[in-house]
C-alpha cells in the first residue's frame, strides 16, 4: 500500500510546502487520498496527470512548480536531485515456493529475481528456497535496479550477476522471465506469487520467431527512423547517433511518447528504438512497421549474426 503518513512526515521534516506527486498508471487512483493526507499537514500538491510507466520518466515539469517531486512506485534509475522515491510493495507468502522447490532442486544453483513490488523480500524468499533444498542465489543489482534480485524490463543485471545454472522469476506475467532467459541464456522459470504455486518454464522462442519476422521485413526498408527518447531515464543519445551513422538513409528522431500515429505520420519504412526496450518486444503489434532493437538493426544491416541476438538493456 501507499505509506501516506510516512510520506507526509518526511515532507514535513524537509520543510516542503508544495509537493509534485507522480504515480504510475496502475497507482494513479491513490492520488486523491495522498493529496488529502498532505493537505491536513499544511502541504499543497500538484499531480502529474501524464502517463508514467517507470522512474525513467520523472515529471520534471510538475516538479518545477513545487519544492520536491514525490515519485511513487519505483526506485531511482537516474541521479535526479530533489526527488523522493516511494516504491510500491506487496508481500508474498513464502509458502508459494514449496511446489517450485521440488523442480528447482535439480539445478546446481538458481538465481532468484523479482520486480520492485516484491524485491524487499528477496532474501526471505531465497532463505525459504534454501530451507527446501534449493541453492538459491540473489544477485547484486545495478544502478537502475538498486535492490538485490530486482529486475526491470530494461535491465536484468541481477540475474546475470548471480550467474546460476537456472533462474526463477517471481512475479506476475512472463515478460520479465523471458527477459531473464534472453539475458542469461539459461533455463528460466516463472512463478506467479498469487497463483497455485505451479512453475512455468518459459521459452523465448515464440518471441524470437516474431522478432525474426520483423527483421526480415525491415531488410526491405529504404529509410530508418532512429527513435531517441526525450525522457531523462531512457535517453541514449550516443547509441542513437551511432546507429544513425550505420545507414545512409537514417535519421535520429527526438520523441517523448512513441505511438502508432507518430510513427505513421513520420513516414519512415522502419524504426529503431533506443527508448524503453519493452516497446519493440512487447508492443510491436501496435505499430505499422518494424520497430527494431539496436541489435536487431545490426542484424538487418549484416553487422551482427542472428546467432548473436541480444536483448536490449539500458545500462
Ligand atoms: Fe520501465 Fe521501460 Fe523505464 Fe525501464 S525504460 S524503467 S522498462 S518503462
mmCIF file of N, CA and C in Angstrom, residues 217-296:
data_model
loop_
_atom_site.group_PDB
_atom_site.id
_atom_site.type_symbol
_atom_site.label_atom_id
_atom_site.label_comp_id
_atom_site.label_asym_id
_atom_site.label_seq_id
_atom_site.Cartn_x
_atom_site.Cartn_y
_atom_site.Cartn_z
ATOM 1 N N UNK A 217 11.290 -8.277 -42.539
ATOM 2 C CA UNK A 217 10.528 -7.160 -43.146
ATOM 3 C C UNK A 217 11.409 -5.924 -43.265
ATOM 4 N N UNK A 218 12.175 -5.651 -42.205
ATOM 5 C CA UNK A 218 12.997 -4.430 -42.181
ATOM 6 C C UNK A 218 14.113 -4.478 -43.209
ATOM 7 N N UNK A 219 14.474 -5.674 -43.672
ATOM 8 C CA UNK A 219 15.538 -5.761 -44.689
ATOM 9 C C UNK A 219 15.101 -5.096 -45.989
ATOM 10 N N UNK A 220 13.781 -4.938 -46.164
ATOM 11 C CA UNK A 220 13.274 -4.288 -47.398
ATOM 12 C C UNK A 220 13.142 -2.770 -47.208
ATOM 13 N N UNK A 221 13.343 -2.271 -46.003
ATOM 14 C CA UNK A 221 13.149 -0.832 -45.735
ATOM 15 C C UNK A 221 14.246 -0.005 -46.400
ATOM 16 N N UNK A 222 13.822 1.165 -46.926
ATOM 17 C CA UNK A 222 14.808 2.064 -47.558
ATOM 18 C C UNK A 222 15.182 3.199 -46.602
ATOM 19 N N UNK A 223 14.328 3.455 -45.625
ATOM 20 C CA UNK A 223 14.638 4.546 -44.675
ATOM 21 C C UNK A 223 14.374 4.072 -43.244
ATOM 22 N N UNK A 224 15.198 4.560 -42.309
ATOM 23 C CA UNK A 224 15.077 4.150 -40.897
ATOM 24 C C UNK A 224 15.019 5.391 -40.006
ATOM 25 N N UNK A 225 14.016 5.445 -39.143
ATOM 26 C CA UNK A 225 13.953 6.490 -38.125
ATOM 27 C C UNK A 225 14.515 5.931 -36.831
ATOM 28 N N UNK A 226 15.516 6.601 -36.268
ATOM 29 C CA UNK A 226 16.146 6.117 -35.030
ATOM 30 C C UNK A 226 15.526 6.901 -33.876
ATOM 31 N N UNK A 227 14.745 6.230 -33.056
ATOM 32 C CA UNK A 227 13.976 6.911 -32.010
ATOM 33 C C UNK A 227 14.845 7.164 -30.780
ATOM 34 N N UNK A 228 14.980 8.451 -30.441
ATOM 35 C CA UNK A 228 15.743 8.869 -29.259
ATOM 36 C C UNK A 228 14.753 9.478 -28.276
ATOM 37 N N UNK A 229 14.630 8.870 -27.109
ATOM 38 C CA UNK A 229 13.634 9.335 -26.147
ATOM 39 C C UNK A 229 14.069 10.647 -25.496
ATOM 40 N N UNK A 230 13.076 11.533 -25.262
ATOM 41 C CA UNK A 230 13.386 12.757 -24.501
ATOM 42 C C UNK A 230 13.140 12.536 -23.010
ATOM 43 N N UNK A 231 12.723 11.318 -22.614
ATOM 44 C CA UNK A 231 12.548 11.043 -21.180
ATOM 45 C C UNK A 231 13.933 10.848 -20.557
ATOM 46 N N UNK A 232 14.195 11.511 -19.412
ATOM 47 C CA UNK A 232 15.570 11.520 -18.874
ATOM 48 C C UNK A 232 16.173 10.124 -18.672
ATOM 49 N N UNK A 233 15.400 9.180 -18.211
ATOM 50 C CA UNK A 233 15.960 7.854 -17.906
ATOM 51 C C UNK A 233 15.906 6.862 -19.048
ATOM 52 N N UNK A 234 15.540 7.343 -20.245
ATOM 53 C CA UNK A 234 15.521 6.441 -21.412
ATOM 54 C C UNK A 234 16.431 6.969 -22.516
ATOM 55 N N UNK A 235 17.052 8.140 -22.254
ATOM 56 C CA UNK A 235 17.754 8.820 -23.341
ATOM 57 C C UNK A 235 19.133 8.204 -23.591
ATOM 58 N N UNK A 236 19.330 7.670 -24.806
ATOM 59 C CA UNK A 236 20.629 7.075 -25.161
ATOM 60 C C UNK A 236 21.114 7.734 -26.463
ATOM 61 N N UNK A 237 21.607 8.967 -26.281
ATOM 62 C CA UNK A 237 21.947 9.802 -27.449
ATOM 63 C C UNK A 237 23.098 9.201 -28.263
ATOM 64 N N UNK A 238 24.146 8.781 -27.538
ATOM 65 C CA UNK A 238 25.318 8.247 -28.260
ATOM 66 C C UNK A 238 24.943 7.031 -29.081
ATOM 67 N N UNK A 239 24.141 6.156 -28.471
ATOM 68 C CA UNK A 239 23.710 4.942 -29.173
ATOM 69 C C UNK A 239 22.887 5.330 -30.404
ATOM 70 N N UNK A 240 21.932 6.262 -30.245
ATOM 71 C CA UNK A 240 21.079 6.656 -31.373
ATOM 72 C C UNK A 240 21.940 7.230 -32.504
ATOM 73 N N UNK A 241 22.910 8.064 -32.147
ATOM 74 C CA UNK A 241 23.741 8.680 -33.191
ATOM 75 C C UNK A 241 24.629 7.641 -33.875
ATOM 76 N N UNK A 242 25.137 6.686 -33.077
ATOM 77 C CA UNK A 242 25.955 5.623 -33.694
ATOM 78 C C UNK A 242 25.119 4.804 -34.671
ATOM 79 N N UNK A 243 23.891 4.461 -34.262
ATOM 80 C CA UNK A 243 23.030 3.652 -35.129
ATOM 81 C C UNK A 243 22.689 4.413 -36.411
ATOM 82 N N UNK A 244 22.417 5.728 -36.272
ATOM 83 C CA UNK A 244 22.072 6.531 -37.463
ATOM 84 C C UNK A 244 23.241 6.574 -38.444
ATOM 85 N N UNK A 245 24.465 6.519 -37.898
ATOM 86 C CA UNK A 245 25.637 6.603 -38.778
ATOM 87 C C UNK A 245 25.861 5.309 -39.580
ATOM 88 N N UNK A 246 25.110 4.250 -39.242
ATOM 89 C CA UNK A 246 25.341 2.963 -39.903
ATOM 90 C C UNK A 246 24.607 2.820 -41.233
ATOM 91 N N UNK A 247 23.665 3.743 -41.515
ATOM 92 C CA UNK A 247 22.847 3.604 -42.727
ATOM 93 C C UNK A 247 22.725 4.967 -43.400
ATOM 94 N N UNK A 248 22.842 4.994 -44.705
ATOM 95 C CA UNK A 248 22.842 6.270 -45.446
ATOM 96 C C UNK A 248 21.517 7.005 -45.398
ATOM 97 N N UNK A 249 20.425 6.293 -45.117
ATOM 98 C CA UNK A 249 19.123 6.961 -45.098
ATOM 99 C C UNK A 249 18.441 6.744 -43.738
ATOM 100 N N UNK A 250 19.177 7.126 -42.681
ATOM 101 C CA UNK A 250 18.630 7.011 -41.320
ATOM 102 C C UNK A 250 18.734 8.370 -40.649
ATOM 103 N N UNK A 251 17.754 8.693 -39.815
ATOM 104 C CA UNK A 251 17.778 9.983 -39.107
ATOM 105 C C UNK A 251 17.322 9.770 -37.674
ATOM 106 N N UNK A 252 17.911 10.556 -36.769
ATOM 107 C CA UNK A 252 17.525 10.483 -35.353
ATOM 108 C C UNK A 252 16.256 11.317 -35.135
ATOM 109 N N UNK A 253 15.308 10.742 -34.417
ATOM 110 C CA UNK A 253 14.042 11.434 -34.105
ATOM 111 C C UNK A 253 13.938 11.566 -32.593
ATOM 112 N N UNK A 254 13.912 12.796 -32.093
ATOM 113 C CA UNK A 254 13.715 13.016 -30.654
ATOM 114 C C UNK A 254 12.223 12.956 -30.358
ATOM 115 N N UNK A 255 11.829 12.085 -29.440
ATOM 116 C CA UNK A 255 10.402 11.824 -29.251
ATOM 117 C C UNK A 255 10.122 11.478 -27.795
ATOM 118 N N UNK A 256 8.937 11.866 -27.307
ATOM 119 C CA UNK A 256 8.591 11.532 -25.918
ATOM 120 C C UNK A 256 7.684 10.309 -25.877
ATOM 121 N N UNK A 257 6.501 10.416 -26.446
ATOM 122 C CA UNK A 257 5.579 9.274 -26.445
ATOM 123 C C UNK A 257 5.605 8.634 -27.831
ATOM 124 N N UNK A 258 5.928 7.360 -27.890
ATOM 125 C CA UNK A 258 6.015 6.657 -29.174
ATOM 126 C C UNK A 258 4.679 5.958 -29.422
ATOM 127 N N UNK A 259 3.957 6.450 -30.426
ATOM 128 C CA UNK A 259 2.634 5.882 -30.697
ATOM 129 C C UNK A 259 2.544 5.466 -32.150
ATOM 130 N N UNK A 260 1.536 4.655 -32.426
ATOM 131 C CA UNK A 260 1.289 4.196 -33.796
ATOM 132 C C UNK A 260 1.140 5.413 -34.721
ATOM 133 N N UNK A 261 0.375 6.429 -34.246
ATOM 134 C CA UNK A 261 0.103 7.593 -35.085
ATOM 135 C C UNK A 261 1.389 8.363 -35.383
ATOM 136 N N UNK A 262 2.252 8.527 -34.350
ATOM 137 C CA UNK A 262 3.500 9.272 -34.575
ATOM 138 C C UNK A 262 4.360 8.552 -35.616
ATOM 139 N N UNK A 263 4.456 7.229 -35.493
ATOM 140 C CA UNK A 263 5.311 6.501 -36.439
ATOM 141 C C UNK A 263 4.722 6.568 -37.850
ATOM 142 N N UNK A 264 3.406 6.483 -37.941
ATOM 143 C CA UNK A 264 2.755 6.592 -39.256
ATOM 144 C C UNK A 264 3.022 7.985 -39.853
ATOM 145 N N UNK A 265 2.816 9.030 -39.024
ATOM 146 C CA UNK A 265 2.979 10.401 -39.529
ATOM 147 C C UNK A 265 4.415 10.688 -39.957
ATOM 148 N N UNK A 266 5.366 10.108 -39.247
ATOM 149 C CA UNK A 266 6.768 10.408 -39.565
ATOM 150 C C UNK A 266 7.206 9.765 -40.885
ATOM 151 N N UNK A 267 6.576 8.675 -41.275
ATOM 152 C CA UNK A 267 6.717 8.166 -42.631
ATOM 153 C C UNK A 267 7.973 7.373 -42.968
ATOM 154 N N UNK A 268 8.746 6.933 -41.995
ATOM 155 C CA UNK A 268 9.906 6.081 -42.309
ATOM 156 C C UNK A 268 9.410 4.640 -42.559
ATOM 157 N N UNK A 269 10.221 3.878 -43.304
ATOM 158 C CA UNK A 269 9.813 2.488 -43.614
ATOM 159 C C UNK A 269 9.947 1.588 -42.391
ATOM 160 N N UNK A 270 10.914 1.897 -41.511
ATOM 161 C CA UNK A 270 11.114 1.105 -40.285
ATOM 162 C C UNK A 270 11.765 2.017 -39.249
ATOM 163 N N UNK A 271 11.680 1.590 -37.999
ATOM 164 C CA UNK A 271 12.230 2.407 -36.905
ATOM 165 C C UNK A 271 13.149 1.549 -36.044
ATOM 166 N N UNK A 272 14.094 2.235 -35.400
ATOM 167 C CA UNK A 272 14.957 1.561 -34.432
ATOM 168 C C UNK A 272 14.734 2.260 -33.098
ATOM 169 N N UNK A 273 14.467 1.464 -32.080
ATOM 170 C CA UNK A 273 14.061 2.008 -30.789
ATOM 171 C C UNK A 273 15.234 2.045 -29.818
ATOM 172 N N UNK A 274 15.619 3.270 -29.393
ATOM 173 C CA UNK A 274 16.619 3.343 -28.317
ATOM 174 C C UNK A 274 15.961 3.817 -27.016
ATOM 175 N N UNK A 275 14.624 3.945 -27.019
ATOM 176 C CA UNK A 275 13.878 4.315 -25.803
ATOM 177 C C UNK A 275 13.634 3.043 -24.993
ATOM 178 N N UNK A 276 12.523 2.972 -24.272
ATOM 179 C CA UNK A 276 12.254 1.797 -23.428
ATOM 180 C C UNK A 276 12.290 0.504 -24.256
ATOM 181 N N UNK A 277 13.167 -0.451 -23.904
ATOM 182 C CA UNK A 277 13.290 -1.668 -24.706
ATOM 183 C C UNK A 277 12.005 -2.495 -24.798
ATOM 184 N N UNK A 278 11.090 -2.296 -23.842
ATOM 185 C CA UNK A 278 9.844 -3.085 -23.865
ATOM 186 C C UNK A 278 9.027 -2.789 -25.113
ATOM 187 N N UNK A 279 9.176 -1.559 -25.659
ATOM 188 C CA UNK A 279 8.314 -1.165 -26.780
ATOM 189 C C UNK A 279 8.442 -2.119 -27.964
ATOM 190 N N UNK A 280 9.685 -2.424 -28.336
ATOM 191 C CA UNK A 280 9.881 -3.281 -29.504
ATOM 192 C C UNK A 280 9.455 -4.719 -29.199
ATOM 193 N N UNK A 281 9.718 -5.159 -27.972
ATOM 194 C CA UNK A 281 9.470 -6.571 -27.655
ATOM 195 C C UNK A 281 8.013 -6.847 -27.312
ATOM 196 N N UNK A 282 7.380 -5.908 -26.616
ATOM 197 C CA UNK A 282 6.054 -6.160 -26.056
ATOM 198 C C UNK A 282 4.939 -5.538 -26.891
ATOM 199 N N UNK A 283 5.258 -4.455 -27.607
ATOM 200 C CA UNK A 283 4.196 -3.645 -28.221
ATOM 201 C C UNK A 283 4.256 -3.603 -29.741
ATOM 202 N N UNK A 284 5.062 -4.460 -30.368
ATOM 203 C CA UNK A 284 5.221 -4.384 -31.823
ATOM 204 C C UNK A 284 3.879 -4.391 -32.555
ATOM 205 N N UNK A 285 2.916 -5.159 -32.053
ATOM 206 C CA UNK A 285 1.643 -5.291 -32.775
ATOM 207 C C UNK A 285 0.901 -3.950 -32.885
ATOM 208 N N UNK A 286 1.245 -2.976 -32.052
ATOM 209 C CA UNK A 286 0.592 -1.657 -32.113
ATOM 210 C C UNK A 286 1.120 -0.801 -33.274
ATOM 211 N N UNK A 287 2.288 -1.185 -33.821
ATOM 212 C CA UNK A 287 2.969 -0.282 -34.740
ATOM 213 C C UNK A 287 2.794 -0.718 -36.201
ATOM 214 N N UNK A 288 2.820 0.264 -37.130
ATOM 215 C CA UNK A 288 2.503 -0.043 -38.524
ATOM 216 C C UNK A 288 3.656 -0.666 -39.312
ATOM 217 N N UNK A 289 4.856 -0.685 -38.742
ATOM 218 C CA UNK A 289 6.023 -1.206 -39.465
ATOM 219 C C UNK A 289 7.026 -1.704 -38.424
ATOM 220 N N UNK A 290 8.111 -2.336 -38.859
ATOM 221 C CA UNK A 290 9.046 -2.884 -37.862
ATOM 222 C C UNK A 290 9.613 -1.821 -36.929
ATOM 223 N N UNK A 291 9.609 -2.145 -35.642
ATOM 224 C CA UNK A 291 10.261 -1.318 -34.622
ATOM 225 C C UNK A 291 11.354 -2.211 -34.046
ATOM 226 N N UNK A 292 12.598 -1.938 -34.437
ATOM 227 C CA UNK A 292 13.704 -2.845 -34.133
ATOM 228 C C UNK A 292 14.448 -2.414 -32.880
ATOM 229 N N UNK A 293 15.067 -3.374 -32.213
ATOM 230 C CA UNK A 293 16.011 -3.036 -31.141
ATOM 231 C C UNK A 293 17.359 -2.716 -31.811
ATOM 232 N N UNK A 294 18.302 -2.118 -31.069
ATOM 233 C CA UNK A 294 19.603 -1.810 -31.677
ATOM 234 C C UNK A 294 20.291 -3.067 -32.262
ATOM 235 N N UNK A 295 20.259 -4.173 -31.518
ATOM 236 C CA UNK A 295 20.927 -5.387 -32.028
ATOM 237 C C UNK A 295 20.216 -5.908 -33.278
ATOM 238 N N UNK A 296 18.900 -5.802 -33.312
ATOM 239 C CA UNK A 296 18.145 -6.265 -34.495
ATOM 240 C C UNK A 296 18.494 -5.421 -35.719
#
